[in-house]
Coordinates of C-alpha atoms in Angstrom, one line a residue:
Chain A
X136 CA -27.7 -47.9 82.9
X137 CA -30.0 -45.3 84.4
X138 CA -27.1 -43.6 86.1
X139 CA -25.2 -43.4 82.8
X140 CA -28.3 -41.9 81.0
X141 CA -28.7 -39.3 83.8
X142 CA -25.0 -38.4 83.6
X143 CA -25.1 -38.2 79.8
X144 CA -28.2 -35.9 80.1
X145 CA -26.5 -33.7 82.6
X146 CA -23.4 -33.4 80.5
X147 CA -25.5 -32.7 77.5
X148 CA -27.3 -29.9 79.3
X149 CA -24.1 -28.4 80.5
X150 CA -22.5 -28.5 77.1
X151 CA -25.7 -27.2 75.5
X152 CA -25.7 -24.3 77.9
X153 CA -22.1 -23.4 77.1
X154 CA -22.9 -23.7 73.3
X155 CA -25.8 -21.3 73.6
X156 CA -23.9 -18.7 75.6
X157 CA -21.0 -18.8 73.1
X158 CA -23.4 -18.3 70.2
X159 CA -25.0 -15.3 71.8
X160 CA -21.6 -13.6 72.2
X161 CA -20.4 -14.6 68.7
X162 CA -16.9 -14.1 69.9
X163 CA -14.6 -16.9 70.7
X164 CA -11.8 -17.2 73.2
X165 CA -9.2 -15.4 71.0
X166 CA -11.5 -12.5 70.3
X167 CA -12.7 -13.4 66.8
X168 CA -16.3 -13.1 65.9
X169 CA -17.8 -16.5 65.2
X170 CA -19.6 -17.1 62.0
X171 CA -21.4 -20.0 63.3
X172 CA -25.1 -19.4 63.0
X173 CA -24.7 -16.7 60.5
X174 CA -24.0 -19.2 57.7
X175 CA -26.7 -19.1 55.2
X176 CA -26.8 -22.9 54.8
X177 CA -27.6 -25.6 57.2
X178 CA -24.4 -27.6 57.2
X179 CA -26.0 -30.5 58.9
X180 CA -28.5 -31.1 56.2
X181 CA -26.8 -32.1 53.0
X182 CA -29.0 -31.9 49.9
X183 CA -30.6 -34.9 48.4
X184 CA -29.3 -36.2 45.1
X185 CA -29.7 -33.6 42.4
X186 CA -28.4 -32.8 38.9
X187 CA -24.7 -32.1 38.6
X188 CA -23.7 -28.5 39.3
X189 CA -21.4 -27.3 36.6
X190 CA -17.8 -26.6 37.7
X191 CA -17.0 -23.0 38.5
X192 CA -13.5 -22.9 37.1
X193 CA -11.1 -25.0 35.0
X194 CA -9.7 -28.0 36.8
X195 CA -12.0 -27.6 39.7
X196 CA -12.3 -31.0 41.4
X197 CA -15.8 -32.2 40.4
X198 CA -18.4 -32.1 43.1
X199 CA -19.9 -35.3 44.4
X200 CA -23.4 -35.6 43.0
X201 CA -24.7 -38.1 45.6
X202 CA -24.9 -38.8 49.3
X203 CA -21.7 -40.0 51.0
X204 CA -23.1 -40.7 54.4
X205 CA -21.2 -43.6 56.0
X206 CA -18.7 -43.7 53.2
X207 CA -15.4 -44.2 54.9
X208 CA -11.9 -44.1 53.5
X209 CA -9.6 -46.1 55.7
X210 CA -6.3 -47.8 55.3
X211 CA -8.2 -51.0 54.7
X212 CA -10.8 -49.9 52.3
X213 CA -11.6 -46.9 50.2
X214 CA -15.3 -46.7 49.7
X215 CA -15.2 -44.3 46.8
X216 CA -12.9 -46.6 44.9
X217 CA -15.4 -49.4 45.2
X218 CA -17.2 -47.7 42.2
X219 CA -14.8 -45.0 40.9
X220 CA -11.7 -47.1 40.4
X221 CA -10.5 -47.8 36.9
X222 CA -11.5 -51.4 37.3
X223 CA -15.0 -50.9 38.6
X224 CA -16.1 -47.6 36.9
X225 CA -17.4 -49.2 33.7
X226 CA -19.6 -51.6 35.5
X227 CA -21.0 -49.2 38.1
X228 CA -21.3 -46.3 35.6
X229 CA -19.3 -44.0 37.9
X230 CA -16.9 -41.4 36.8
X231 CA -13.4 -43.0 36.4
X232 CA -10.6 -41.6 38.5
X233 CA -8.8 -39.0 36.3
X234 CA -5.4 -39.6 34.9
X235 CA -4.0 -36.8 37.0
X236 CA -4.5 -39.0 40.0
X237 CA -1.7 -41.3 38.8
X238 CA 0.9 -38.6 39.0
X239 CA 3.2 -38.2 42.0
X240 CA 4.3 -34.8 43.2
X241 CA 7.2 -34.8 40.6
X242 CA 4.6 -35.3 37.9
X243 CA 5.9 -38.8 37.3
X244 CA 3.3 -41.3 36.2
X245 CA 2.7 -44.1 38.7
X246 CA 1.3 -47.5 37.8
X247 CA -1.6 -46.8 40.1
X248 CA -3.3 -44.1 42.1
X249 CA -0.8 -41.9 43.8
X250 CA -0.9 -42.0 47.6
X251 CA -1.4 -38.3 47.8
X252 CA -4.7 -38.7 46.0
X253 CA -6.0 -41.5 48.2
X254 CA -8.2 -39.3 50.3
X255 CA -10.9 -38.3 47.8
X256 CA -12.7 -35.9 50.1
X257 CA -9.7 -33.7 50.5
X258 CA -10.7 -32.2 47.2
X259 CA -14.0 -33.6 46.2
X260 CA -17.0 -32.5 48.3
X261 CA -20.7 -33.3 48.0
X262 CA -22.4 -30.7 46.0
X263 CA -24.4 -28.1 47.9
X264 CA -25.9 -24.8 46.9
X265 CA -23.8 -22.9 49.5
X266 CA -24.1 -19.2 49.4
X267 CA -20.7 -17.4 49.8
X268 CA -20.2 -16.4 53.4
X269 CA -18.5 -13.2 52.3
X270 CA -19.4 -11.3 49.1
X271 CA -16.7 -11.6 46.5
X272 CA -16.2 -10.8 42.8
X273 CA -14.4 -14.0 41.8
X274 CA -14.6 -14.9 38.1
X275 CA -12.9 -17.9 36.6
X276 CA -10.1 -17.3 34.1
X277 CA -11.2 -17.4 30.5
X278 CA -10.9 -20.7 28.8
X279 CA -8.1 -21.2 26.3
X280 CA -9.0 -19.6 22.9
X281 CA -11.7 -17.4 24.4
Chain B
X125 CA -66.2 -92.8 83.7
X126 CA -66.1 -96.3 82.4
X127 CA -66.6 -95.0 78.8
X128 CA -63.5 -92.8 79.2
X129 CA -61.6 -95.8 80.5
X130 CA -62.2 -97.5 77.2
X131 CA -60.3 -94.8 75.2
X132 CA -57.4 -94.6 77.6
X133 CA -54.3 -96.2 76.2
X134 CA -52.6 -98.9 78.2
X135 CA -49.5 -96.9 79.0
X136 CA -51.6 -94.1 80.5
X137 CA -53.3 -96.6 82.7
X138 CA -50.0 -98.0 83.7
X139 CA -48.4 -94.8 84.9
X140 CA -51.7 -93.0 85.9
X141 CA -53.5 -90.0 84.5
X142 CA -52.1 -87.6 87.1
X143 CA -48.5 -88.6 86.1
X144 CA -49.4 -88.0 82.4
X145 CA -50.6 -84.5 83.1
X146 CA -47.6 -84.0 85.4
X147 CA -45.2 -85.0 82.6
X148 CA -47.0 -82.7 80.2
X149 CA -46.7 -79.8 82.5
X150 CA -43.0 -80.6 83.1
X151 CA -42.5 -80.6 79.4
X152 CA -44.0 -77.2 79.0
X153 CA -41.8 -75.9 81.9
X154 CA -38.6 -77.5 80.4
X155 CA -39.3 -76.3 76.9
X156 CA -40.1 -72.8 78.2
X157 CA -36.9 -72.8 80.2
X158 CA -34.9 -74.0 77.3
X159 CA -36.4 -71.4 75.0
X160 CA -35.9 -68.7 77.7
X161 CA -32.2 -69.6 78.0
X162 CA -31.8 -69.6 74.3
X163 CA -33.4 -66.2 73.9
X164 CA -31.2 -64.9 76.7
X165 CA -28.2 -65.7 74.6
X166 CA -29.9 -63.9 71.7
X167 CA -29.7 -60.4 73.3
X168 CA -27.4 -57.6 72.5
X169 CA -26.5 -57.3 76.2
X170 CA -25.4 -61.0 76.1
X171 CA -23.3 -60.5 73.0
X172 CA -21.4 -57.5 74.4
X173 CA -21.0 -59.0 77.8
X174 CA -17.9 -60.5 76.1
X175 CA -15.4 -57.8 75.7
X176 CA -14.2 -59.2 72.4
X177 CA -17.4 -58.0 70.9
X178 CA -17.9 -54.9 73.0
X179 CA -14.5 -53.4 72.3
X180 CA -14.3 -54.2 68.6
X181 CA -17.3 -54.9 66.5
X182 CA -19.9 -53.3 68.8
X183 CA -18.1 -49.9 68.8
X184 CA -17.8 -50.0 65.0
X185 CA -21.5 -50.8 64.6
X186 CA -22.5 -47.8 66.8
X187 CA -21.4 -45.5 64.0
X188 CA -23.6 -47.1 61.4
X189 CA -27.2 -46.7 60.3
X190 CA -28.3 -50.0 61.8
X191 CA -27.5 -48.5 65.3
X192 CA -28.4 -44.9 65.0
X193 CA -30.8 -43.5 62.5
X194 CA -33.7 -41.1 61.9
X195 CA -36.6 -43.4 62.8
X196 CA -35.1 -45.2 65.8
X197 CA -35.5 -48.7 64.4
X198 CA -32.5 -50.6 65.4
X199 CA -31.1 -53.9 64.2
X200 CA -29.2 -55.5 67.1
X201 CA -26.5 -58.2 66.9
X202 CA -28.9 -61.3 66.6
X203 CA -31.1 -59.6 64.0
X204 CA -28.2 -60.0 61.5
X205 CA -26.1 -62.8 63.0
X206 CA -28.7 -65.3 64.2
X207 CA -31.2 -66.9 61.9
X208 CA -34.8 -66.5 62.9
X209 CA -36.1 -70.0 61.8
X210 CA -35.8 -72.7 64.4
X211 CA -33.6 -75.2 62.5
X212 CA -31.0 -72.8 61.2
X213 CA -31.0 -71.0 64.6
X214 CA -30.2 -74.3 66.4
X215 CA -27.4 -75.0 63.9
X216 CA -25.9 -71.6 64.4
X217 CA -26.1 -71.8 68.1
X218 CA -24.3 -75.2 68.1
X219 CA -21.6 -73.7 65.9
X220 CA -21.4 -70.8 68.4
X221 CA -20.0 -73.2 70.9
X222 CA -16.8 -72.9 69.0
X223 CA -16.8 -69.2 69.7
X224 CA -17.1 -70.0 73.4
X225 CA -14.0 -72.2 73.1
X226 CA -12.1 -69.3 71.5
X227 CA -13.4 -66.9 74.1
X228 CA -11.8 -69.2 76.7
X229 CA -8.6 -69.5 74.7
X230 CA -8.5 -65.8 74.3
X231 CA -8.0 -66.0 70.5
X232 CA -9.2 -62.5 69.8
X233 CA -9.2 -60.8 73.2
X234 CA -7.3 -57.7 72.1
X235 CA -8.1 -55.3 69.2
X236 CA -4.7 -56.3 67.7
X237 CA -5.6 -60.0 67.8
X238 CA -9.0 -59.2 66.5
X239 CA -7.8 -57.2 63.6
X240 CA -5.3 -60.0 62.7
X241 CA -8.3 -62.4 62.4
X242 CA -10.7 -59.9 60.9
X243 CA -10.3 -61.0 57.3
X244 CA -11.1 -64.6 58.3
X245 CA -14.0 -63.7 60.5
X246 CA -15.5 -61.4 57.9
X247 CA -15.2 -64.1 55.2
X248 CA -17.0 -66.6 57.4
X249 CA -19.9 -64.3 57.8
X250 CA -20.0 -63.3 54.1
X251 CA -20.0 -67.0 53.2
X252 CA -22.8 -67.7 55.6
X253 CA -24.9 -64.8 54.3
X254 CA -24.2 -65.7 50.7
X255 CA -25.3 -69.3 51.3
X256 CA -28.6 -68.3 52.8
X257 CA -29.3 -65.6 50.3
X258 CA -28.8 -62.9 52.9
X259 CA -31.8 -64.2 54.8
X260 CA -31.1 -61.9 57.8
X261 CA -31.1 -58.8 55.6
X262 CA -34.2 -59.9 53.9
X263 CA -36.1 -60.3 57.2
X264 CA -36.5 -56.6 57.0
X265 CA -35.3 -55.6 53.5
X266 CA -37.5 -57.5 51.1
X267 CA -36.5 -56.6 47.6
X268 CA -39.9 -57.3 46.1
X269 CA -41.2 -54.7 48.5
X270 CA -38.8 -52.0 47.4
X271 CA -40.1 -48.8 46.0
X272 CA -37.3 -47.8 43.6
X273 CA -38.8 -44.4 43.1
X274 CA -38.1 -43.7 46.7
X275 CA -34.5 -44.7 46.3
X276 CA -31.5 -42.6 45.3
X277 CA -30.5 -42.6 41.6
X278 CA -27.7 -45.0 42.1
X279 CA -29.7 -47.5 44.2
X280 CA -32.7 -47.4 41.9
X281 CA -30.5 -48.2 39.0
X282 CA -28.3 -50.9 40.6
X283 CA -30.9 -52.8 42.6
X284 CA -33.1 -54.1 39.8
X285 CA -30.0 -54.9 37.8
X286 CA -28.4 -56.8 40.6
X287 CA -31.6 -58.8 41.4
X288 CA -32.0 -59.8 37.7
X289 CA -28.5 -61.1 37.8
X290 CA -29.4 -63.1 40.8
X291 CA -27.2 -61.2 43.3
X292 CA -27.9 -61.1 46.9
X293 CA -27.5 -58.3 49.5
X294 CA -24.1 -59.3 50.9
X295 CA -22.6 -59.4 47.4
X296 CA -22.4 -55.6 47.4
X297 CA -23.2 -54.6 51.0
X298 CA -20.2 -55.7 52.8
X299 CA -18.8 -53.8 55.7
X300 CA -22.0 -51.9 56.4
X301 CA -22.2 -52.6 60.1
X302 CA -18.5 -53.3 60.9
X303 CA -15.2 -52.2 59.5
X304 CA -13.8 -54.1 56.7
X305 CA -10.6 -56.1 56.8
X306 CA -7.8 -54.9 54.4
X307 CA -9.3 -55.3 50.9
X308 CA -7.3 -55.5 47.7
X309 CA -9.0 -53.0 45.5
X310 CA -6.2 -52.9 43.0
X311 CA -5.6 -49.2 43.6
X312 CA -2.0 -49.3 44.7
X313 CA 0.5 -51.3 46.7
X314 CA -1.2 -50.7 50.1
X315 CA -3.4 -53.8 50.3
X316 CA -1.8 -55.8 47.5
X317 CA -2.5 -59.5 48.2
X318 CA -5.2 -58.8 50.8
X319 CA -8.7 -60.2 50.6
X320 CA -10.3 -59.5 47.2
X321 CA -14.0 -58.9 47.3
X322 CA -16.3 -59.7 44.4
X323 CA -19.6 -57.9 43.9
X324 CA -21.4 -61.2 43.1
X325 CA -20.1 -61.3 39.5
X326 CA -18.4 -64.6 39.9
X327 CA -19.6 -67.4 42.1
X328 CA -18.4 -66.5 45.6
X329 CA -14.9 -67.7 46.1
X330 CA -12.7 -67.4 49.1
X331 CA -9.9 -64.9 48.4
X332 CA -6.8 -66.6 47.1
X333 CA -3.4 -65.6 48.4
X334 CA -1.7 -66.0 45.0
X335 CA -3.6 -63.4 43.0
X336 CA -0.7 -60.9 42.7
X337 CA 0.6 -61.6 39.2
X338 CA -2.8 -61.3 37.6
X339 CA -3.6 -58.1 39.4
X340 CA -1.1 -55.9 37.6

């Protein structure tokens, strides 16, 4: 046990050392400057639950307004669907899965959630007041009738 | 010394005072030894000395909050799986002899075999926890001690509601320390006909195999 701990510590120090030197250089193996460390947000500290941030553009996948730590989506069980599925949403007060999630890639309506929509976090991410890494002038398109 | 002799019961006189003290001391030693042996089987290191546990459920548990967390408080195997009270503990330990049998038979000695049995094993444990009102959870998580203002919005809303309805921890908190078996969530063909879990709405019922026609 003690040996394992010692080995783990040694490995950690070694890896830590490598990490620090890489960060100082800010250039990775293929010669591209790393943006790690220059990010304006701390990616490892998700924000606590807060009011819903309005969407930035039409049809933007809504952000997740709550913590999702430990919420796994596996073949056996989809944690999100434990509350957000059509069946459960009313009782849990969660937002119901949108109708668009029942369409397959040919836009044909399926009787249930389309497999391509199974992995919620491909599109929906926890909300976070992340500052853009690069300045941009993006504006959403005007809504219909505006 | 004659006065003491008067109060000495006949059976003590027959076997002698020294023997009586000797037996008493032996009792302490035997009870201590029994308890020591029992506690030895109540350690995480004992549980994972069996590779069925070490390779399957223990690895899954290492990713969860009961193993690794901010404050360093850890709930190990027996904290959740062995009752603390003497009576229920003895009953559970006697039941565990069945697990020893299956260890010898090698019923779940590969991850594949384990996963094939996962639904049944999980349901056994859910049933046990439902029956004792999630006693092992409540050894630490007392709901009358909960400060809802410290909880997240969803938890603060759901907890009082669930307790009023007489629900218990395991009704909603399944698969928090180990991976779940395939669950029929009615969200597609994937797990159609697999175990259906309730959230304590109906009286706990073992999943029925013939639920397909009803579930669209």
